[in-house]
Structure formats: structure tokens, C-alpha cells
Amino acid sequence: MKIRNIMNNFLGRFDTKKISFIAVIFLLISMIPIWYLAFYARPSGDDYGYSMFTRQTWLQTHSLIEVIKTGLETTKSMCNTWNGDWFTVFIFTLMPEVFVTYSFWIVPISMTLMVMLGTICLAHEILVKRLGFEWYESLIAASIVLMASYQYIPSTAIGMYWYVGVIHYMLPHVVALFLLTFLSKYERTGKMRYIIYSAIGTVMTGGSSYFSTLLVFLIYAVVMILCVKNFRKILLLLIPLLTGGIALYFQITAPGNAKRGGVGFGFSLKRVMETIVESFAKSIVSIGGYLKDKTFIFIMFFILAIVIWECLRKMKSRAKFKWPGLFVAIVYCIYAAMYAPELYAQVEVSLGPATMEYFTFVLGMVASIIYVEGWLCNRLQDKKFDEIRYRKTALAPAVILCCILVVFLKGNICETVFYRSCDYIISGQAEDFREQIASQMDILLDDSVKEAYLCPINDQQGPLMHMPVTEDPNAFTNRVVAGFYGKDKVVMVNE
């Protein structure tokens, strides 16, 4: 009896506020090695290519206005010859190391914090403002989304350590998170400022990532059709879609896209229909891959479902969750649509698309869990909910089960970014990488050296991203590194 009383007392105090605190602590701990490696990260490849002219302008003038002018000239040139993503291309030209050497650490830290902020704001808006959760309970969902997203991110380079990849994929994703927050706020309050914010945001996504643009456009369309009953609100929501559409038009029709895509570049209705079918097929295959290779995220989803159930059952007011089947179907269709851009292009792509597809999957899974559980709670709203009994019969056994599963899935745990980053740091490979890069930087930053001959470095980069220069001075990486640091020639030597 005494043991039972102690357990009841413990479970009575172990409420969702304490669970949210633990979730946030786990999230922050999981991000520590990621942020630590930020101070080892260096620019690479395209990072130099897009910003070498702005770097030289800054060194010659130290004028921000002149740098912006050069950045706009580079953007115009790229849009005409290679890349129509005019918004992100301009941001490419403003890499931190254009202004301050060894400032690249800003990129992974600032971008991960921005993704965290966007996710927390969206979770707060949906769960607290719309569903009536406590503010700290929304942090549980946000923490699960962020841990699942970052610990099994398909590419740490795209997500954190490659400036061009981060800006092209993650920055538009952050904007998309805020656009979805603004959409909810406008539908809930009707305040015009959220339309203005949304119009600015869709211009940014329209001039950058197809994935974030598609995500935002699809969700805005679904909300306008199914959720907004006021005709005036629907008309005003067309404004951000119009501004985003115009920005996207200029991106798609940029001459550089046609030159990069080759003779097969263009619109084909047949190809559109084939892409739709292929997108559904590949999305199913990818989910199977997640189950096999990222099994631990489903344990996170299970824990989330257990905790969210208590949050929903404790709510005094009941939000409407009328159509769980329709909601899950729409979420799946939006997730499948994320495969369309890469499949339609039919070209070799980086892991950027896979990263956006995976991030969308995580968001969709969490949203579906909450909606379906909300629908179930509404059907049980007349039944009394005993918090202590629930924690004893559901929460505690679930935690124990998850701990057992972690032991059996330890190989899956070793694939987390946290584990790989810690291993890279503890093994000394990170420090070795920094020392070798530093030896190259001593030469590259020496203005008296016009022909830089660099010693090779090992290829143990761990989660970091580095494209080494080669023995060919005319190779792309060699040319852009030489241009960035004002060298006549940069060459890798083997002896």
C-alpha cells in the first residue's frame, strides 16, 4: 500500500508541465553537438561561387550599399545563365564570410534557431490559440517535431553546414512555417496585418524553393476551400497567393532555368500526370524507408500520442475534429506532392528535396496524430478522465516499453545526428579537420601569395560539408576559391 501511495503521489506530480520541461531539455541536449560543430564548419563550393564578387567588393569599398549592388548584379547574371531562384540567389551573395573571416558558425546556429522558432510559433498558434492547450504543452509537440527532424535529417549539410543548401531549402522552410502561422492567425482574428505579412512571405518562398511554395499554396488552398466561410476573407487570402504566384512566375521563366535544364526543359501536361502518379508511389516507398531506417522517430510519435491524449482529455472546451479520414488523406496528399518537383525535373538532385520531404512527413504525422486523437476525445467527452489512473496504466508503461525498444534499436540510435556528431568530435576527427583547414586558410588569407598551393586534407568530414580544391586549377571549386580570396590560382598538391 505504501509503495502504491508513493507511486500515485509521483505520478500525480509528474504532469504535462514537467513532461514539457523534459522534452525541451532533451531537445537542447540533442542540439549541443550540432551547435558545437558549427565552429568547425567552413564555406564550400557554391558558397564561394555565389559570393566571390561581393567579397571582393567589400574588401575594396567596405560599403554595404556597394555589396548589395554587386549582389544584385550577381543575381541577375545567375538568373540569366544558371538559376532562376532570384530571392535565395541574392541571399547566397551575402554569406557571412564576405564580411568577416571565420564567421561561418553563424549559419548553422542561426538557421537551426530560426527553424526552432518557426516550429514553436506554429505549434503555439495551433495548439494553444486554436485548441486550448496550455502553452507548455505545445512545447512537447514542437520538441518532438524538431528532434525527429534534426536527428534523422537526410542531409546535415543541407540542414546546417552548407550555406547555399541551408539558404535554398531551410530558409524558405522557416518562412513557410511562419506563413502557416499567419494563415491561422488571420482565419482566427481577421486582422489585415497577417495578410500583409503573408504577402511578403509568399514573395520570398516564390523566389526560392519549389517545395516550400508548393506546401504553402496547397495548405492555403485547402483552408480557403474547407475552413473559411467568410467570402471577404477568401478574397483577401488570394492576395498572398497572387504575390507568391507572381514571384514564382519570374523564378520559373528566368532564362537560366532553360539553359540549366537543357532542351527538355518546359511544361508538359503528360509529364504532370505522370509526376502525380510517381509522387504517390514514391511517397509510399519513402514511408517504408522511414519505418526501416528511422524507426526511432515512430517511438517519438508514440510518446507524443500518449502525452497529447492526456492534454486533449483535460481540455475544458472541445475543438471540432469532424473529419479525421479526410484530414489524414489531405495531409498525405500534401506530403506526396513534395516529391513532385524533383520527379518532374527528371534530373539528378542533392539531398535537399529528401530533406524537405522528410520534414513535411514529420509535420504531417504530428498533425495527424493530434487531429485523430482529438476526434476520438470528442467521442469520449462524456466519460470521466482520471489523470492519475491514465498515467499509471498508459503513460508509465509506455515509457518503460519505449526504453526497452531503445535497447533493441540501438543501431538506429547510432544513426542519429547527435551520436554521429559526438563520435566525430570525441574521435578527434573534427579537430584534425579544423587544423588542416586552418593550414589552408593561412595561405589563402596571405595577400602576398597569389598562387596558392594547398596540401590535401583527409575526407573524414563527419556531419560537416567540404568540397576540396583539386589538382586542376580550372576546376570549379578551384576557380571560385581563387576568386573569393583574390588569388590568381589555387591548386591542390599531393607532395
PDB file of N, CA, C and O in Angstrom, residues 118-141:
ATOM      1  N   GLY A 118      10.286  29.012 -35.660  1.00  0.00           N
ATOM      2  CA  GLY A 118       9.133  28.848 -36.537  1.00  0.00           C
ATOM      3  C   GLY A 118       8.244  27.693 -36.124  1.00  0.00           C
ATOM      4  O   GLY A 118       7.015  27.795 -36.145  1.00  0.00           O
ATOM      5  N   THR A 119       8.855  26.583 -35.723  1.00  0.00           N
ATOM      6  CA  THR A 119       8.095  25.414 -35.291  1.00  0.00           C
ATOM      7  C   THR A 119       7.348  25.686 -33.995  1.00  0.00           C
ATOM      8  O   THR A 119       6.170  25.314 -33.847  1.00  0.00           O
ATOM      9  N   ILE A 120       8.001  26.338 -33.059  1.00  0.00           N
ATOM     10  CA  ILE A 120       7.371  26.662 -31.770  1.00  0.00           C
ATOM     11  C   ILE A 120       6.209  27.626 -31.963  1.00  0.00           C
ATOM     12  O   ILE A 120       5.134  27.463 -31.357  1.00  0.00           O
ATOM     13  N   CYS A 121       6.390  28.631 -32.823  1.00  0.00           N
ATOM     14  CA  CYS A 121       5.311  29.598 -33.077  1.00  0.00           C
ATOM     15  C   CYS A 121       4.107  28.930 -33.717  1.00  0.00           C
ATOM     16  O   CYS A 121       2.955  29.210 -33.345  1.00  0.00           O
ATOM     17  N   LEU A 122       4.345  28.042 -34.681  1.00  0.00           N
ATOM     18  CA  LEU A 122       3.235  27.342 -35.333  1.00  0.00           C
ATOM     19  C   LEU A 122       2.521  26.438 -34.334  1.00  0.00           C
ATOM     20  O   LEU A 122       1.280  26.400 -34.294  1.00  0.00           O
ATOM     21  N   ALA A 123       3.286  25.706 -33.524  1.00  0.00           N
ATOM     22  CA  ALA A 123       2.678  24.825 -32.521  1.00  0.00           C
ATOM     23  C   ALA A 123       1.865  25.619 -31.509  1.00  0.00           C
ATOM     24  O   ALA A 123       0.760  25.214 -31.119  1.00  0.00           O
ATOM     25  N   HIS A 124       2.381  26.776 -31.087  1.00  0.00           N
ATOM     26  CA  HIS A 124       1.666  27.622 -30.120  1.00  0.00           C
ATOM     27  C   HIS A 124       0.360  28.137 -30.719  1.00  0.00           C
ATOM     28  O   HIS A 124      -0.684  28.141 -30.049  1.00  0.00           O
ATOM     29  N   GLU A 125       0.419  28.561 -31.969  1.00  0.00           N
ATOM     30  CA  GLU A 125      -0.787  29.088 -32.610  1.00  0.00           C
ATOM     31  C   GLU A 125      -1.859  28.020 -32.738  1.00  0.00           C
ATOM     32  O   GLU A 125      -3.038  28.261 -32.408  1.00  0.00           O
ATOM     33  N   ILE A 126      -1.486  26.833 -33.205  1.00  0.00           N
ATOM     34  CA  ILE A 126      -2.479  25.784 -33.433  1.00  0.00           C
ATOM     35  C   ILE A 126      -2.961  25.172 -32.126  1.00  0.00           C
ATOM     36  O   ILE A 126      -4.171  25.027 -31.893  1.00  0.00           O
ATOM     37  N   LEU A 127      -2.028  24.805 -31.263  1.00  0.00           N
ATOM     38  CA  LEU A 127      -2.397  24.059 -30.062  1.00  0.00           C
ATOM     39  C   LEU A 127      -2.928  24.937 -28.939  1.00  0.00           C
ATOM     40  O   LEU A 127      -3.854  24.542 -28.229  1.00  0.00           O
ATOM     41  N   VAL A 128      -2.331  26.106 -28.770  1.00  0.00           N
ATOM     42  CA  VAL A 128      -2.744  26.971 -27.660  1.00  0.00           C
ATOM     43  C   VAL A 128      -3.893  27.883 -28.071  1.00  0.00           C
ATOM     44  O   VAL A 128      -4.948  27.914 -27.428  1.00  0.00           O
ATOM     45  N   LYS A 129      -3.684  28.630 -29.134  1.00  0.00           N
ATOM     46  CA  LYS A 129      -4.685  29.614 -29.539  1.00  0.00           C
ATOM     47  C   LYS A 129      -5.938  28.995 -30.139  1.00  0.00           C
ATOM     48  O   LYS A 129      -7.038  29.513 -29.947  1.00  0.00           O
ATOM     49  N   ARG A 130      -5.783  27.878 -30.855  1.00  0.00           N
ATOM     50  CA  ARG A 130      -6.944  27.295 -31.526  1.00  0.00           C
ATOM     51  C   ARG A 130      -7.560  26.126 -30.744  1.00  0.00           C
ATOM     52  O   ARG A 130      -8.790  25.989 -30.712  1.00  0.00           O
ATOM     53  N   LEU A 131      -6.729  25.302 -30.129  1.00  0.00           N
ATOM     54  CA  LEU A 131      -7.260  24.112 -29.464  1.00  0.00           C
ATOM     55  C   LEU A 131      -7.384  24.248 -27.955  1.00  0.00           C
ATOM     56  O   LEU A 131      -8.029  23.414 -27.316  1.00  0.00           O
ATOM     57  N   GLY A 132      -6.737  25.249 -27.373  1.00  0.00           N
ATOM     58  CA  GLY A 132      -6.896  25.467 -25.934  1.00  0.00           C
ATOM     59  C   GLY A 132      -5.911  24.733 -25.062  1.00  0.00           C
ATOM     60  O   GLY A 132      -6.140  24.583 -23.850  1.00  0.00           O
ATOM     61  N   PHE A 133      -4.789  24.261 -25.622  1.00  0.00           N
ATOM     62  CA  PHE A 133      -3.750  23.636 -24.807  1.00  0.00           C
ATOM     63  C   PHE A 133      -3.092  24.701 -23.921  1.00  0.00           C
ATOM     64  O   PHE A 133      -3.196  25.896 -24.169  1.00  0.00           O
ATOM     65  N   GLU A 134      -2.373  24.239 -22.910  1.00  0.00           N
ATOM     66  CA  GLU A 134      -1.514  25.127 -22.145  1.00  0.00           C
ATOM     67  C   GLU A 134      -0.272  25.441 -22.990  1.00  0.00           C
ATOM     68  O   GLU A 134       0.136  24.643 -23.837  1.00  0.00           O
ATOM     69  N   TRP A 135       0.355  26.590 -22.749  1.00  0.00           N
ATOM     70  CA  TRP A 135       1.490  26.997 -23.580  1.00  0.00           C
ATOM     71  C   TRP A 135       2.632  25.988 -23.518  1.00  0.00           C
ATOM     72  O   TRP A 135       3.301  25.713 -24.515  1.00  0.00           O
ATOM     73  N   TYR A 136       2.849  25.417 -22.338  1.00  0.00           N
ATOM     74  CA  TYR A 136       3.960  24.482 -22.198  1.00  0.00           C
ATOM     75  C   TYR A 136       3.654  23.152 -22.890  1.00  0.00           C
ATOM     76  O   TYR A 136       4.567  22.436 -23.293  1.00  0.00           O
ATOM     77  N   GLU A 137       2.369  22.814 -23.045  1.00  0.00           N
ATOM     78  CA  GLU A 137       2.019  21.573 -23.728  1.00  0.00           C
ATOM     79  C   GLU A 137       2.334  21.642 -25.218  1.00  0.00           C
ATOM     80  O   GLU A 137       2.666  20.634 -25.845  1.00  0.00           O
ATOM     81  N   SER A 138       2.249  22.840 -25.798  1.00  0.00           N
ATOM     82  CA  SER A 138       2.608  22.992 -27.211  1.00  0.00           C
ATOM     83  C   SER A 138       4.097  22.747 -27.424  1.00  0.00           C
ATOM     84  O   SER A 138       4.520  22.342 -28.514  1.00  0.00           O
ATOM     85  N   LEU A 139       4.900  22.975 -26.375  1.00  0.00           N
ATOM     86  CA  LEU A 139       6.346  22.745 -26.484  1.00  0.00           C
ATOM     87  C   LEU A 139       6.670  21.259 -26.621  1.00  0.00           C
ATOM     88  O   LEU A 139       7.706  20.893 -27.182  1.00  0.00           O
ATOM     89  N   ILE A 140       5.805  20.397 -26.106  1.00  0.00           N
ATOM     90  CA  ILE A 140       6.024  18.958 -26.246  1.00  0.00           C
ATOM     91  C   ILE A 140       5.966  18.575 -27.711  1.00  0.00           C
ATOM     92  O   ILE A 140       6.858  17.900 -28.238  1.00  0.00           O
ATOM     93  N   ALA A 141       4.911  19.021 -28.397  1.00  0.00           N
ATOM     94  CA  ALA A 141       4.763  18.709 -29.819  1.00  0.00           C
ATOM     95  C   ALA A 141       5.897  19.323 -30.631  1.00  0.00           C
ATOM     96  O   ALA A 141       6.475  18.672 -31.512  1.00  0.00           O
TER      97      ALA A 141
END
